[in-house]
Amino acid sequence: MILMSVLVSIYYNVVVAWAILYLFILVTGRFSWWSTCAQDFNTPYCYSSLEDNRCTSLLNHGNNGSVIGFFFNGSCFDKSVSADVFDFRSTLFSEKGAVSPAEEFFENYVLEKSDSMEDIGGLNWKITICYAVAWGITAFALRKGVKLVGKLAR
C-alpha cells in the first residue's frame, strides 16, 4: 500500500510539474507557443489552420481577398505561386501526418524528446525545476496540513 502511494505521488507530481511549466509560460506571455507553428522547436510536420488563416489575411492585404495563403516550415506562401511547395507539404502530411502545434510544444519543448533511443539527451532543466517546486508544494501541504487550505479559502 505504501509503495503504491509513493508511485502515485511520483506520477502525480510529474503532471503537476507540467502544469507549473504551462502556468509559467502562460504568465510570462508566451501562451502562443502551443498554438502556432513558428517556434524553433516546431518541425515541418506542424500544421495549424490559424497559421494558414493568418497567412491568407497577410497575403490578401490590398489584394481584394483573391489570394489563398498557407503556412509551411516557418514561412507564408501563396498557393497559386508556390504550388510545388503546397504539393510537397501535402505529400509530407500524407506520409507521416500533420501534427498540431500543441503536440509539438509538449513533445519537443516540454519533454525535449529525442529522435531515437540512442540519443538520451541531457537533463531537462525546465521540468527538473518545476518538479522540485511540485515536491516543495507537496511537502508544504503535508507539513501544514489541509486545515491551512481551509483557512486560506475563507
PDB file of C-alpha atoms in Angstrom:
ATOM      1  CA  MET A   1       0.000   0.000   0.000  1.00  0.00           C
ATOM      2  CA  ILE A   2       2.827   2.391   0.842  1.00  0.00           C
ATOM      3  CA  LEU A   3       4.655   1.516  -2.376  1.00  0.00           C
ATOM      4  CA  MET A   4       1.544   2.237  -4.412  1.00  0.00           C
ATOM      5  CA  SER A   5       1.118   5.575  -2.636  1.00  0.00           C
ATOM      6  CA  VAL A   6       4.736   6.509  -3.424  1.00  0.00           C
ATOM      7  CA  LEU A   7       4.337   5.577  -7.101  1.00  0.00           C
ATOM      8  CA  VAL A   8       1.104   7.552  -7.427  1.00  0.00           C
ATOM      9  CA  SER A   9       2.657  10.603  -5.748  1.00  0.00           C
ATOM     10  CA  ILE A  10       5.669  10.468  -8.095  1.00  0.00           C
ATOM     11  CA  TYR A  11       3.382  10.274 -11.130  1.00  0.00           C
ATOM     12  CA  TYR A  12       1.063  12.968  -9.777  1.00  0.00           C
ATOM     13  CA  ASN A  13       3.941  15.367  -9.166  1.00  0.00           C
ATOM     14  CA  VAL A  14       5.192  14.870 -12.734  1.00  0.00           C
ATOM     15  CA  VAL A  15       1.786  16.012 -14.003  1.00  0.00           C
ATOM     16  CA  VAL A  16       1.821  18.916 -11.520  1.00  0.00           C
ATOM     17  CA  ALA A  17       5.313  19.869 -12.794  1.00  0.00           C
ATOM     18  CA  TRP A  18       3.938  20.014 -16.344  1.00  0.00           C
ATOM     19  CA  ALA A  19       1.087  22.220 -15.109  1.00  0.00           C
ATOM     20  CA  ILE A  20       3.546  24.524 -13.321  1.00  0.00           C
ATOM     21  CA  LEU A  21       5.585  24.877 -16.520  1.00  0.00           C
ATOM     22  CA  TYR A  22       2.459  25.646 -18.566  1.00  0.00           C
ATOM     23  CA  LEU A  23       1.380  28.190 -15.925  1.00  0.00           C
ATOM     24  CA  PHE A  24       4.813  29.844 -16.002  1.00  0.00           C
ATOM     25  CA  ILE A  25       4.728  30.093 -19.798  1.00  0.00           C
ATOM     26  CA  LEU A  26       1.189  31.485 -19.642  1.00  0.00           C
ATOM     27  CA  VAL A  27       2.120  34.108 -17.030  1.00  0.00           C
ATOM     28  CA  THR A  28       5.221  35.200 -18.971  1.00  0.00           C
ATOM     29  CA  GLY A  29       3.092  35.889 -22.055  1.00  0.00           C
ATOM     30  CA  ARG A  30       4.356  33.101 -24.311  1.00  0.00           C
ATOM     31  CA  PHE A  31       0.999  31.297 -24.487  1.00  0.00           C
ATOM     32  CA  SER A  32       1.014  31.415 -28.294  1.00  0.00           C
ATOM     33  CA  TRP A  33       3.826  28.835 -28.302  1.00  0.00           C
ATOM     34  CA  TRP A  34       1.373  25.938 -28.250  1.00  0.00           C
ATOM     35  CA  SER A  35      -0.976  27.424 -30.864  1.00  0.00           C
ATOM     36  CA  THR A  36       1.432  28.423 -33.643  1.00  0.00           C
ATOM     37  CA  CYS A  37       3.988  26.603 -35.790  1.00  0.00           C
ATOM     38  CA  ALA A  38       6.512  29.462 -35.899  1.00  0.00           C
ATOM     39  CA  GLN A  39       8.712  28.376 -32.980  1.00  0.00           C
ATOM     40  CA  ASP A  40      12.223  26.899 -33.098  1.00  0.00           C
ATOM     41  CA  PHE A  41      11.054  23.546 -31.744  1.00  0.00           C
ATOM     42  CA  ASN A  42       8.402  23.053 -34.455  1.00  0.00           C
ATOM     43  CA  THR A  43       9.022  20.595 -37.288  1.00  0.00           C
ATOM     44  CA  PRO A  44       7.901  20.750 -40.940  1.00  0.00           C
ATOM     45  CA  TYR A  45       5.073  18.374 -39.929  1.00  0.00           C
ATOM     46  CA  CYS A  46       3.449  21.086 -37.814  1.00  0.00           C
ATOM     47  CA  TYR A  47       0.071  22.253 -39.113  1.00  0.00           C
ATOM     48  CA  SER A  48      -2.206  24.950 -37.753  1.00  0.00           C
ATOM     49  CA  SER A  49      -5.269  26.285 -39.514  1.00  0.00           C
ATOM     50  CA  LEU A  50      -4.725  29.513 -37.556  1.00  0.00           C
ATOM     51  CA  GLU A  51      -1.385  29.940 -39.324  1.00  0.00           C
ATOM     52  CA  ASP A  52      -2.974  29.271 -42.725  1.00  0.00           C
ATOM     53  CA  ASN A  53      -5.669  31.873 -41.996  1.00  0.00           C
ATOM     54  CA  ARG A  54      -3.054  34.367 -40.800  1.00  0.00           C
ATOM     55  CA  CYS A  55      -1.030  33.834 -43.996  1.00  0.00           C
ATOM     56  CA  THR A  56      -4.121  34.256 -46.153  1.00  0.00           C
ATOM     57  CA  SER A  57      -5.040  37.539 -44.461  1.00  0.00           C
ATOM     58  CA  LEU A  58      -1.410  38.719 -44.583  1.00  0.00           C
ATOM     59  CA  LEU A  59      -1.080  37.961 -48.308  1.00  0.00           C
ATOM     60  CA  ASN A  60      -4.521  39.444 -49.053  1.00  0.00           C
ATOM     61  CA  HIS A  61      -3.642  42.830 -47.599  1.00  0.00           C
ATOM     62  CA  GLY A  62      -4.530  45.044 -50.561  1.00  0.00           C
ATOM     63  CA  ASN A  63      -5.405  42.148 -52.935  1.00  0.00           C
ATOM     64  CA  ASN A  64      -9.215  42.145 -52.529  1.00  0.00           C
ATOM     65  CA  GLY A  65      -9.214  38.684 -50.921  1.00  0.00           C
ATOM     66  CA  SER A  66      -8.178  36.759 -54.033  1.00  0.00           C
ATOM     67  CA  VAL A  67      -5.030  35.101 -52.634  1.00  0.00           C
ATOM     68  CA  ILE A  68      -5.125  31.783 -50.783  1.00  0.00           C
ATOM     69  CA  GLY A  69      -2.161  31.509 -48.460  1.00  0.00           C
ATOM     70  CA  PHE A  70      -0.711  28.635 -46.488  1.00  0.00           C
ATOM     71  CA  PHE A  71       1.942  28.249 -43.818  1.00  0.00           C
ATOM     72  CA  PHE A  72       4.779  25.757 -44.132  1.00  0.00           C
ATOM     73  CA  ASN A  73       8.067  25.379 -42.257  1.00  0.00           C
ATOM     74  CA  GLY A  74       8.045  28.869 -40.749  1.00  0.00           C
ATOM     75  CA  SER A  75       7.001  30.833 -43.848  1.00  0.00           C
ATOM     76  CA  CYS A  76       3.848  32.041 -45.604  1.00  0.00           C
ATOM     77  CA  PHE A  77       3.287  31.051 -49.232  1.00  0.00           C
ATOM     78  CA  ASP A  78       0.809  31.991 -51.941  1.00  0.00           C
ATOM     79  CA  LYS A  79      -0.911  28.784 -53.055  1.00  0.00           C
ATOM     80  CA  SER A  80      -1.144  29.823 -56.715  1.00  0.00           C
ATOM     81  CA  VAL A  81       2.505  30.921 -56.968  1.00  0.00           C
ATOM     82  CA  SER A  82       4.027  28.180 -54.786  1.00  0.00           C
ATOM     83  CA  ALA A  83       2.047  25.162 -55.955  1.00  0.00           C
ATOM     84  CA  ASP A  84       5.111  22.916 -55.761  1.00  0.00           C
ATOM     85  CA  VAL A  85       5.652  23.826 -52.095  1.00  0.00           C
ATOM     86  CA  PHE A  86       1.957  23.191 -51.394  1.00  0.00           C
ATOM     87  CA  ASP A  87       2.179  19.786 -53.122  1.00  0.00           C
ATOM     88  CA  PHE A  88       5.309  18.943 -51.124  1.00  0.00           C
ATOM     89  CA  ARG A  89       3.534  19.898 -47.901  1.00  0.00           C
ATOM     90  CA  SER A  90       0.527  17.767 -48.856  1.00  0.00           C
ATOM     91  CA  THR A  91       2.786  14.791 -49.657  1.00  0.00           C
ATOM     92  CA  LEU A  92       4.693  15.256 -46.410  1.00  0.00           C
ATOM     93  CA  PHE A  93       1.484  15.393 -44.372  1.00  0.00           C
ATOM     94  CA  SER A  94       0.033  12.337 -46.127  1.00  0.00           C
ATOM     95  CA  GLU A  95       3.174  10.269 -45.416  1.00  0.00           C
ATOM     96  CA  LYS A  96       3.583  10.994 -41.719  1.00  0.00           C
ATOM     97  CA  GLY A  97       0.525  13.030 -40.876  1.00  0.00           C
ATOM     98  CA  ALA A  98       0.226  16.592 -39.722  1.00  0.00           C
ATOM     99  CA  VAL A  99       0.987  17.316 -36.075  1.00  0.00           C
ATOM    100  CA  SER A 100      -0.724  20.021 -34.045  1.00  0.00           C
ATOM    101  CA  PRO A 101       1.401  22.811 -32.562  1.00  0.00           C
ATOM    102  CA  ALA A 102       0.218  21.830 -29.068  1.00  0.00           C
ATOM    103  CA  GLU A 103       1.507  18.280 -29.535  1.00  0.00           C
ATOM    104  CA  GLU A 104       4.853  19.521 -30.839  1.00  0.00           C
ATOM    105  CA  PHE A 105       5.079  22.004 -27.967  1.00  0.00           C
ATOM    106  CA  PHE A 106       4.584  19.219 -25.436  1.00  0.00           C
ATOM    107  CA  GLU A 107       6.887  16.677 -27.080  1.00  0.00           C
ATOM    108  CA  ASN A 108       9.649  18.970 -28.359  1.00  0.00           C
ATOM    109  CA  TYR A 109       9.683  21.812 -25.813  1.00  0.00           C
ATOM    110  CA  VAL A 110       8.295  20.419 -22.573  1.00  0.00           C
ATOM    111  CA  LEU A 111       9.586  16.839 -22.792  1.00  0.00           C
ATOM    112  CA  GLU A 112      12.535  17.555 -25.131  1.00  0.00           C
ATOM    113  CA  LYS A 113      12.065  14.138 -26.728  1.00  0.00           C
ATOM    114  CA  SER A 114      14.928  12.907 -28.876  1.00  0.00           C
ATOM    115  CA  ASP A 115      14.600  11.187 -32.227  1.00  0.00           C
ATOM    116  CA  SER A 116      15.928   7.812 -31.095  1.00  0.00           C
ATOM    117  CA  MET A 117      16.639   5.703 -28.036  1.00  0.00           C
ATOM    118  CA  GLU A 118      20.405   6.010 -28.635  1.00  0.00           C
ATOM    119  CA  ASP A 119      20.261   9.774 -28.078  1.00  0.00           C
ATOM    120  CA  ILE A 120      19.185  10.081 -24.452  1.00  0.00           C
ATOM    121  CA  GLY A 121      19.909  13.804 -24.309  1.00  0.00           C
ATOM    122  CA  GLY A 122      20.747  15.815 -21.228  1.00  0.00           C
ATOM    123  CA  LEU A 123      18.858  16.784 -18.127  1.00  0.00           C
ATOM    124  CA  ASN A 124      15.657  18.694 -18.841  1.00  0.00           C
ATOM    125  CA  TRP A 125      16.164  21.641 -16.503  1.00  0.00           C
ATOM    126  CA  LYS A 126      12.742  23.180 -17.071  1.00  0.00           C
ATOM    127  CA  ILE A 127      10.946  20.062 -15.874  1.00  0.00           C
ATOM    128  CA  THR A 128      13.511  19.364 -13.136  1.00  0.00           C
ATOM    129  CA  ILE A 129      12.944  22.787 -11.569  1.00  0.00           C
ATOM    130  CA  CYS A 130       9.161  22.511 -11.927  1.00  0.00           C
ATOM    131  CA  TYR A 131       9.299  19.007 -10.417  1.00  0.00           C
ATOM    132  CA  ALA A 132      11.235  20.349  -7.412  1.00  0.00           C
ATOM    133  CA  VAL A 133       8.629  23.107  -6.993  1.00  0.00           C
ATOM    134  CA  ALA A 134       5.847  20.496  -7.154  1.00  0.00           C
ATOM    135  CA  TRP A 135       7.533  18.445  -4.429  1.00  0.00           C
ATOM    136  CA  GLY A 136       8.000  21.632  -2.385  1.00  0.00           C
ATOM    137  CA  ILE A 137       4.271  22.349  -2.635  1.00  0.00           C
ATOM    138  CA  THR A 138       3.532  18.754  -1.639  1.00  0.00           C
ATOM    139  CA  ALA A 139       5.900  18.953   1.354  1.00  0.00           C
ATOM    140  CA  PHE A 140       4.367  22.268   2.434  1.00  0.00           C
ATOM    141  CA  ALA A 141       0.851  20.847   2.188  1.00  0.00           C
ATOM    142  CA  LEU A 142       1.831  17.760   4.184  1.00  0.00           C
ATOM    143  CA  ARG A 143       3.623  19.802   6.835  1.00  0.00           C
ATOM    144  CA  LYS A 144       0.963  22.465   7.336  1.00  0.00           C
ATOM    145  CA  GLY A 145      -1.958  20.166   6.700  1.00  0.00           C
ATOM    146  CA  VAL A 146      -5.204  20.616   4.865  1.00  0.00           C
ATOM    147  CA  LYS A 147      -6.580  22.915   7.583  1.00  0.00           C
ATOM    148  CA  LEU A 148      -4.398  25.751   6.290  1.00  0.00           C
ATOM    149  CA  VAL A 149      -6.031  25.498   2.864  1.00  0.00           C
ATOM    150  CA  GLY A 150      -9.444  25.766   4.516  1.00  0.00           C
ATOM    151  CA  LYS A 151      -8.351  28.872   6.419  1.00  0.00           C
ATOM    152  CA  LEU A 152      -6.995  30.467   3.240  1.00  0.00           C
ATOM    153  CA  ALA A 153     -10.230  29.750   1.377  1.00  0.00           C
ATOM    154  CA  ARG A 154     -12.310  31.824   3.802  1.00  0.00           C
TER     155      ARG A 154
END
